[in-house]
Tab-separated table of C-alpha atoms and ligand atoms in Angstrom:
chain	number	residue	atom	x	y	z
A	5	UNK	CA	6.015	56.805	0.574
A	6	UNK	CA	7.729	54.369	3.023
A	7	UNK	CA	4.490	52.082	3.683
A	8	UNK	CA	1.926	49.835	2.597
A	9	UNK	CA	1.606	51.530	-0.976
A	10	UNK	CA	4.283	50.449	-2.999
A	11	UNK	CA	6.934	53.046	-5.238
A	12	UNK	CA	6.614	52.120	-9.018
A	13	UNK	CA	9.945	52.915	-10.744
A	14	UNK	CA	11.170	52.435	-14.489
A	15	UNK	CA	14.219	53.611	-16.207
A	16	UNK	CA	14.091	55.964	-19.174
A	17	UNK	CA	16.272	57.316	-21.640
A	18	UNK	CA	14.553	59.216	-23.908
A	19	UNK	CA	11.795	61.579	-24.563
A	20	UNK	CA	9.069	59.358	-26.362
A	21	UNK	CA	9.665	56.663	-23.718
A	22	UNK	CA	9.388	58.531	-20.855
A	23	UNK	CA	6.312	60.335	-22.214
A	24	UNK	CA	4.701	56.353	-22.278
A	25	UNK	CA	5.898	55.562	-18.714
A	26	UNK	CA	5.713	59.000	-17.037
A	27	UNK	CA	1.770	58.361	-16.261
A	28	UNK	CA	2.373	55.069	-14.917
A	29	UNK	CA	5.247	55.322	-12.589
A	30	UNK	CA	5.983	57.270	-9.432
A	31	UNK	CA	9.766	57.413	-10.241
A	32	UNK	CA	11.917	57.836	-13.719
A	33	UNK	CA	15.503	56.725	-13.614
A	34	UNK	CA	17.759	57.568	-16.025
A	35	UNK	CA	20.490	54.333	-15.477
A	36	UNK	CA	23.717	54.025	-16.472
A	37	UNK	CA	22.052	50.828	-17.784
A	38	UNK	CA	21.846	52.752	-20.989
A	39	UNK	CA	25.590	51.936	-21.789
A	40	UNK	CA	24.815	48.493	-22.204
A	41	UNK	CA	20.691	48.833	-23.313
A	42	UNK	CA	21.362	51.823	-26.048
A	43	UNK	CA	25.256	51.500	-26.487
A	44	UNK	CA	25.614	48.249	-26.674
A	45	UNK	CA	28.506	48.463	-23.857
A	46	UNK	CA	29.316	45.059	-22.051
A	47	UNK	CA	29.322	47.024	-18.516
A	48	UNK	CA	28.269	50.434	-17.464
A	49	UNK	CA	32.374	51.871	-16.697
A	50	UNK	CA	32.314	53.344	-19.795
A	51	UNK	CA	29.548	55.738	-19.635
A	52	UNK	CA	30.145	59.762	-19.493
A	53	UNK	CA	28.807	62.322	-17.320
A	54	UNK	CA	28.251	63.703	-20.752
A	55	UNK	CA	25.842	61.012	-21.810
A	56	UNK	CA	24.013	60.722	-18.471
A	57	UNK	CA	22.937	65.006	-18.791
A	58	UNK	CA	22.016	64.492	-22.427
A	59	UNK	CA	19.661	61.532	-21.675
A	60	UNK	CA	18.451	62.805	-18.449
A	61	UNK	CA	17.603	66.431	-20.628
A	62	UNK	CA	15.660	64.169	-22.583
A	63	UNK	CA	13.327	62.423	-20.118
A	64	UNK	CA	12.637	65.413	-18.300
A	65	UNK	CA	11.309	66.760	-21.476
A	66	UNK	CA	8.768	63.711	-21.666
A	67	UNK	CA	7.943	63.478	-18.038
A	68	UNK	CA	5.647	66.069	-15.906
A	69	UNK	CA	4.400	63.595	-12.964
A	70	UNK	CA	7.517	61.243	-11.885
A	71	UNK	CA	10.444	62.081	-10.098
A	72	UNK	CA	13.431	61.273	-12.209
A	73	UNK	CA	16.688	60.816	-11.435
A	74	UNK	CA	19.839	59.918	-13.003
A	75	UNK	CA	22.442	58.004	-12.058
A	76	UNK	CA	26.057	59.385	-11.509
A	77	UNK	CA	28.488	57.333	-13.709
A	78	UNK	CA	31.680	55.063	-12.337
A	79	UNK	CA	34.770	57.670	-11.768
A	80	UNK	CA	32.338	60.958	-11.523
A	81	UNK	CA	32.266	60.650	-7.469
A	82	UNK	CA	34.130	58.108	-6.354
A	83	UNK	CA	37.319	60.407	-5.765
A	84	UNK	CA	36.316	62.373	-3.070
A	85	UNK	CA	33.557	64.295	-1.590
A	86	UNK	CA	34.616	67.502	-3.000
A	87	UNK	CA	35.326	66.147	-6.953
A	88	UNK	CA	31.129	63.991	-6.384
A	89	UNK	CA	29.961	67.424	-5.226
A	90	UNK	CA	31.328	69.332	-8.485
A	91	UNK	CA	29.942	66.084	-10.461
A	92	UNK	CA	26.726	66.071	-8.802
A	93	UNK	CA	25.965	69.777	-8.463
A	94	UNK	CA	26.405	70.284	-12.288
A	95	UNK	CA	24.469	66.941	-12.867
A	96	UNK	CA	21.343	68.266	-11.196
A	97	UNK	CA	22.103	71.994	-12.953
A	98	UNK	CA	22.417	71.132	-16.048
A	99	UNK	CA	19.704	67.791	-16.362
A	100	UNK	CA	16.817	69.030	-14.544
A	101	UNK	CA	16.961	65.754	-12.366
A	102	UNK	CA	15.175	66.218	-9.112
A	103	UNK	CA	18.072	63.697	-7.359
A	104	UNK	CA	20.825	61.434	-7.955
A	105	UNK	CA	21.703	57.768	-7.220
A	106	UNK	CA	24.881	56.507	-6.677
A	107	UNK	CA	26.222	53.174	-6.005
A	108	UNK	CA	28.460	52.414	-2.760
A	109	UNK	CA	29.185	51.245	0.391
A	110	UNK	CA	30.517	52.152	3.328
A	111	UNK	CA	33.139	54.295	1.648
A	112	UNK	CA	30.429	56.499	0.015
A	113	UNK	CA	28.487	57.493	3.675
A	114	UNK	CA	30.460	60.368	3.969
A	115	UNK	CA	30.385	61.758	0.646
A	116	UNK	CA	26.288	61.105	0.823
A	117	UNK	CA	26.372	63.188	3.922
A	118	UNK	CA	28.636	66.178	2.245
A	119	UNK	CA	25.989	66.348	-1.174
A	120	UNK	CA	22.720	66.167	1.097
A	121	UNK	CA	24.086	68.738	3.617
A	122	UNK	CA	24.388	70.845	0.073
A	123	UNK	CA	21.241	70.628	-1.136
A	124	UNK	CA	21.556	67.634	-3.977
A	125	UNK	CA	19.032	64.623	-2.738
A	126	UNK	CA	20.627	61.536	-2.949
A	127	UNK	CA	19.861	57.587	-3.515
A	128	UNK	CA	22.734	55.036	-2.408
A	129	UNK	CA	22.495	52.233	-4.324
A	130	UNK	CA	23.898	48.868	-2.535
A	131	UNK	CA	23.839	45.523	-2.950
A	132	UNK	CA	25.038	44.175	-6.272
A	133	UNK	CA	26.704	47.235	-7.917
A	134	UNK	CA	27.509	47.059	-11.721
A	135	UNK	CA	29.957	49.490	-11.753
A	136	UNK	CA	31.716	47.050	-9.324
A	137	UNK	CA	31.462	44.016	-11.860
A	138	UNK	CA	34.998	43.500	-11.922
A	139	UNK	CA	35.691	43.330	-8.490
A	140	UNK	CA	32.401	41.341	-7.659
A	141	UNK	CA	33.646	38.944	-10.191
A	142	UNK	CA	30.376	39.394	-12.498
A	143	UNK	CA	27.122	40.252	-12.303
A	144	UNK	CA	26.739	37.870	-9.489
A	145	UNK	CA	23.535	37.969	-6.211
A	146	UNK	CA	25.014	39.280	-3.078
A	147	UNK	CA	24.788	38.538	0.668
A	148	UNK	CA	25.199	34.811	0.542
A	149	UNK	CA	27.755	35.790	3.408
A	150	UNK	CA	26.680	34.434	6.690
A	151	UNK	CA	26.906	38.143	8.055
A	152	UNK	CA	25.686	40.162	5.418
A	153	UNK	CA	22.226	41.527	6.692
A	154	UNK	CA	23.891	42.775	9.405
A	155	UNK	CA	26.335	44.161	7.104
A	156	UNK	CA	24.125	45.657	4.733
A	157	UNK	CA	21.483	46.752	7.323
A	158	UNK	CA	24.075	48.585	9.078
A	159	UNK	CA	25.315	50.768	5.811
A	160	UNK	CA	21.826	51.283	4.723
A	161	UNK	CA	21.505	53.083	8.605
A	162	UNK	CA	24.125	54.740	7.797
A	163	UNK	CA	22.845	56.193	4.504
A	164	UNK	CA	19.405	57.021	5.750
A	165	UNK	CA	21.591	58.823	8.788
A	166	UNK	CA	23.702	60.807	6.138
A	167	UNK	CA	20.266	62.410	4.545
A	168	UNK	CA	19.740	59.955	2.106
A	169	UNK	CA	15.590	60.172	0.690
A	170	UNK	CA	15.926	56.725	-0.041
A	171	UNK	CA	17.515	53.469	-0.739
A	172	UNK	CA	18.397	51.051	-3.473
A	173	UNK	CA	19.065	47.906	-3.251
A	174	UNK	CA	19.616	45.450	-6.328
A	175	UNK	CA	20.346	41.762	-7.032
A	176	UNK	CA	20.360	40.765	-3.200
A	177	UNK	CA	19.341	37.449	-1.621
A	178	UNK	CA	15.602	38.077	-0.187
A	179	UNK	CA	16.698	37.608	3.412
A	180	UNK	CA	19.069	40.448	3.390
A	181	UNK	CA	17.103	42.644	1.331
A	182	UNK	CA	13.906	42.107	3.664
A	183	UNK	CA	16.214	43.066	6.169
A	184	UNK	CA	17.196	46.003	5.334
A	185	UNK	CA	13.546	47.433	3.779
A	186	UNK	CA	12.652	46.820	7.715
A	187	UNK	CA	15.552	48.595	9.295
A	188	UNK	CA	15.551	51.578	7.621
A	189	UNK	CA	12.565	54.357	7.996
A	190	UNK	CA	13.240	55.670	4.110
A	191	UNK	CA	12.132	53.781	1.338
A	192	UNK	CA	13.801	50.963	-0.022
A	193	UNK	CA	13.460	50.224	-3.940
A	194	UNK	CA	14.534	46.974	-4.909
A	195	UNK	CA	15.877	44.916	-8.221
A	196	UNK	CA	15.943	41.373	-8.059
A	197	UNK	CA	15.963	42.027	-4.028
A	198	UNK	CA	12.573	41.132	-1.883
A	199	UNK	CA	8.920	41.619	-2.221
A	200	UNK	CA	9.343	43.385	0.910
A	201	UNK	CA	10.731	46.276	-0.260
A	202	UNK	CA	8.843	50.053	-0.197
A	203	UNK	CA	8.710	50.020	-4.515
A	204	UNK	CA	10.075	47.870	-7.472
A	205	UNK	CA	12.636	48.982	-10.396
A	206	UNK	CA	13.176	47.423	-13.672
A	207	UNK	CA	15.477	47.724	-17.068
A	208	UNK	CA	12.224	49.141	-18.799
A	209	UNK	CA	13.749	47.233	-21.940
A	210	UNK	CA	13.250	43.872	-19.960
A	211	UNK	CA	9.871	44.277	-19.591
A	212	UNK	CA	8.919	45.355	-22.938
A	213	UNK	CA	11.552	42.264	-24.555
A	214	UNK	CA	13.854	44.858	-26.109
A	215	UNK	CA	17.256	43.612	-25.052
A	216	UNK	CA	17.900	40.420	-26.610
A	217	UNK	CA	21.435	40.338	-25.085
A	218	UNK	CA	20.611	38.961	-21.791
A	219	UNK	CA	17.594	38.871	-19.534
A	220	UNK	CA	17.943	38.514	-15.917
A	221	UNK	CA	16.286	36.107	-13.711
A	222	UNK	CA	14.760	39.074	-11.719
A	223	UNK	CA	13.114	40.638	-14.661
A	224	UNK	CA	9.965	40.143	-15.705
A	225	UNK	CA	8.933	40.235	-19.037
A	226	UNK	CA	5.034	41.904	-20.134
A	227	UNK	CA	5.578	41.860	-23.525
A	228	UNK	CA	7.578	40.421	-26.720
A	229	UNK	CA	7.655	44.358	-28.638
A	230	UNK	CA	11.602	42.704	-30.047
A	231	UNK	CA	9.641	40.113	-32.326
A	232	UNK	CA	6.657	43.055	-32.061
A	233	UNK	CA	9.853	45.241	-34.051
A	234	UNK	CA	11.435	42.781	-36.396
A	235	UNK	CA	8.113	41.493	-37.691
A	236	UNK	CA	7.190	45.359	-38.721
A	237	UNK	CA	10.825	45.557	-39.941
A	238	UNK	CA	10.227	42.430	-42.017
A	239	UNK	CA	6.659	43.539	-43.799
A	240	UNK	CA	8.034	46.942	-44.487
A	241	UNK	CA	10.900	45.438	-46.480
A	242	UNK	CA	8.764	43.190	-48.109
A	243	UNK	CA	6.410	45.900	-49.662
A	244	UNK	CA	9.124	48.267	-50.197
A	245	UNK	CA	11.052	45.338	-52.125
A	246	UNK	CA	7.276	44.357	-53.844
A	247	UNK	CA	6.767	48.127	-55.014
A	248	UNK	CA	3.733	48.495	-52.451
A	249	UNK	CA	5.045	51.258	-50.421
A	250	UNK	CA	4.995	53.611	-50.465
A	251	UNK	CA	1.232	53.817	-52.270
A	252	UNK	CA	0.133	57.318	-53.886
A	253	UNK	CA	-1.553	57.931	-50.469
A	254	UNK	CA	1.580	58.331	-49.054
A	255	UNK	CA	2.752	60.800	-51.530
A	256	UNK	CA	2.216	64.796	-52.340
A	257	UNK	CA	0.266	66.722	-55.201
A	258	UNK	CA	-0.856	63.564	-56.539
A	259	UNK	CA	-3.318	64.209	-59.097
A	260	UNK	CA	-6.654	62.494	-59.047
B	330	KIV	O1	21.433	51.682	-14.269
B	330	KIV	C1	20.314	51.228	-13.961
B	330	KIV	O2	19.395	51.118	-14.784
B	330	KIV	C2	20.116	50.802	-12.587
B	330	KIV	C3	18.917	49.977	-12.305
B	330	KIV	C4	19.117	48.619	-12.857
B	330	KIV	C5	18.587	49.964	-10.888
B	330	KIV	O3	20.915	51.083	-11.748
């Protein structure tokens, strides 16, 4: 899909919402997002390998048309080829995921070269990395660095070298990020990166105005469903509180 058509990509992390995206997108990612979106977490290092199967199980029983894939948590690859094969190989087993992403640099070519050489598609993810946020000092854009689109174009070669199917690339100054999207030959999905890129990802959540907590400057937001939610919240209290609901239409063997 590298090209003039453009890769539509959402995360998910359960069954009912993936059956309302699954139509509309050409790729389902189950993020480690979710630590922070579901768990309320304030970074993604916390989240399990655990958590990542039982959510991707979930999509994949509410999608039939995208791709999905999930994405490996902080500690589950980073040790070594061999420990991110084990990781990876019982990820796609036991979730049903059709690949993995995983965030890196340079460090992580090799290891993307041992899982695709095995069989488990892979999708780097460079550029701001959240499961870096303590070493990038915050959720901060990257490549303000006078030589960072050679940098970053030259690990993205790399990855798309190593097997990679694609590329991610997320909170990167649009320079860098067109950059790259015209170096490499394999798609390049971006968040908060360049209109140039091959397809677009968002924190579904930002788009629907679900995460009060903190809304990025890339995200775009289509709708306000967290006032949509609190209003229903607040009329439902009000008639339960007023005695109007439920009514007898809500209730069984009522006799006429
Ligand atoms: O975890 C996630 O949802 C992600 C996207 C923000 C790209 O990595």
């Amino acid at each position: 899909m590298k090209g003039p058509g453009k890769i539509v990509m959402l995360t998910a992390y359960t069954k009912p919402m993936a059956q309302l995206l699954d139509a509309h997108c050409d790729v389902l990612l189950v993020g480690d997002s979710l630590g922070m979106v579901v768990y309320g977490l304030d970074s993604t290092l916390g989240v399990s390998l655990d958590t990542m199967i039982a959510h991707t199980q979930a999509v994949m029983r509410g999608s039939s048309h995208s791709c999905v894939l999930l994405d490996m948590p902080f500690g589950s690859y980073q040790e070594s080829k061999e420990q991110a094969y084990r990781n990876c190989a019982r990820a796609m087993a036991e979730s049903g995921a059709q690949g993995l992403k995983l965030e890196g640099g340079a460090e992580l070519v090799e290891t993307v070269e041992f899982l695709v050489a095995r069989g488990i598609p892979i999708m780097p993810h460079i550029g701001l990395m959240p499961q870096r946020v303590n070493e990038m000092g915050g959720f901060k854009a990257q490549g303000r660095e006078d030589d960072a689109a050679k940098k970053w174009t030259t690990i993205a070669k790399h990855f798309e070298a190593a097997g990679a199917f694609g590329l991610l690339m997320e909170g990167t100054v649009e320079p860098v990020a067109r950059a790259v999207a015209e170096a490499i030959k394999v798609p390049l999905i971006g968040i908060g990166a360049s209109p140039a890129c091959d397809g677009q990802v968002l924190v579904t959540e930002d788009i629907l105005g679900l995460f009060p907590d903190f809304t990025p400057k890339f995200a775009k937001r289509y709708v306000e469903m967290g006032a949509a939610v609190s209003e229903a919240a607040a009329a439902y209290a009000s008639d339960v509180r007023a005695g109007k609901f439920p009514a007898l239409e809500h209730c069984f063997g009522v006799k006429k």
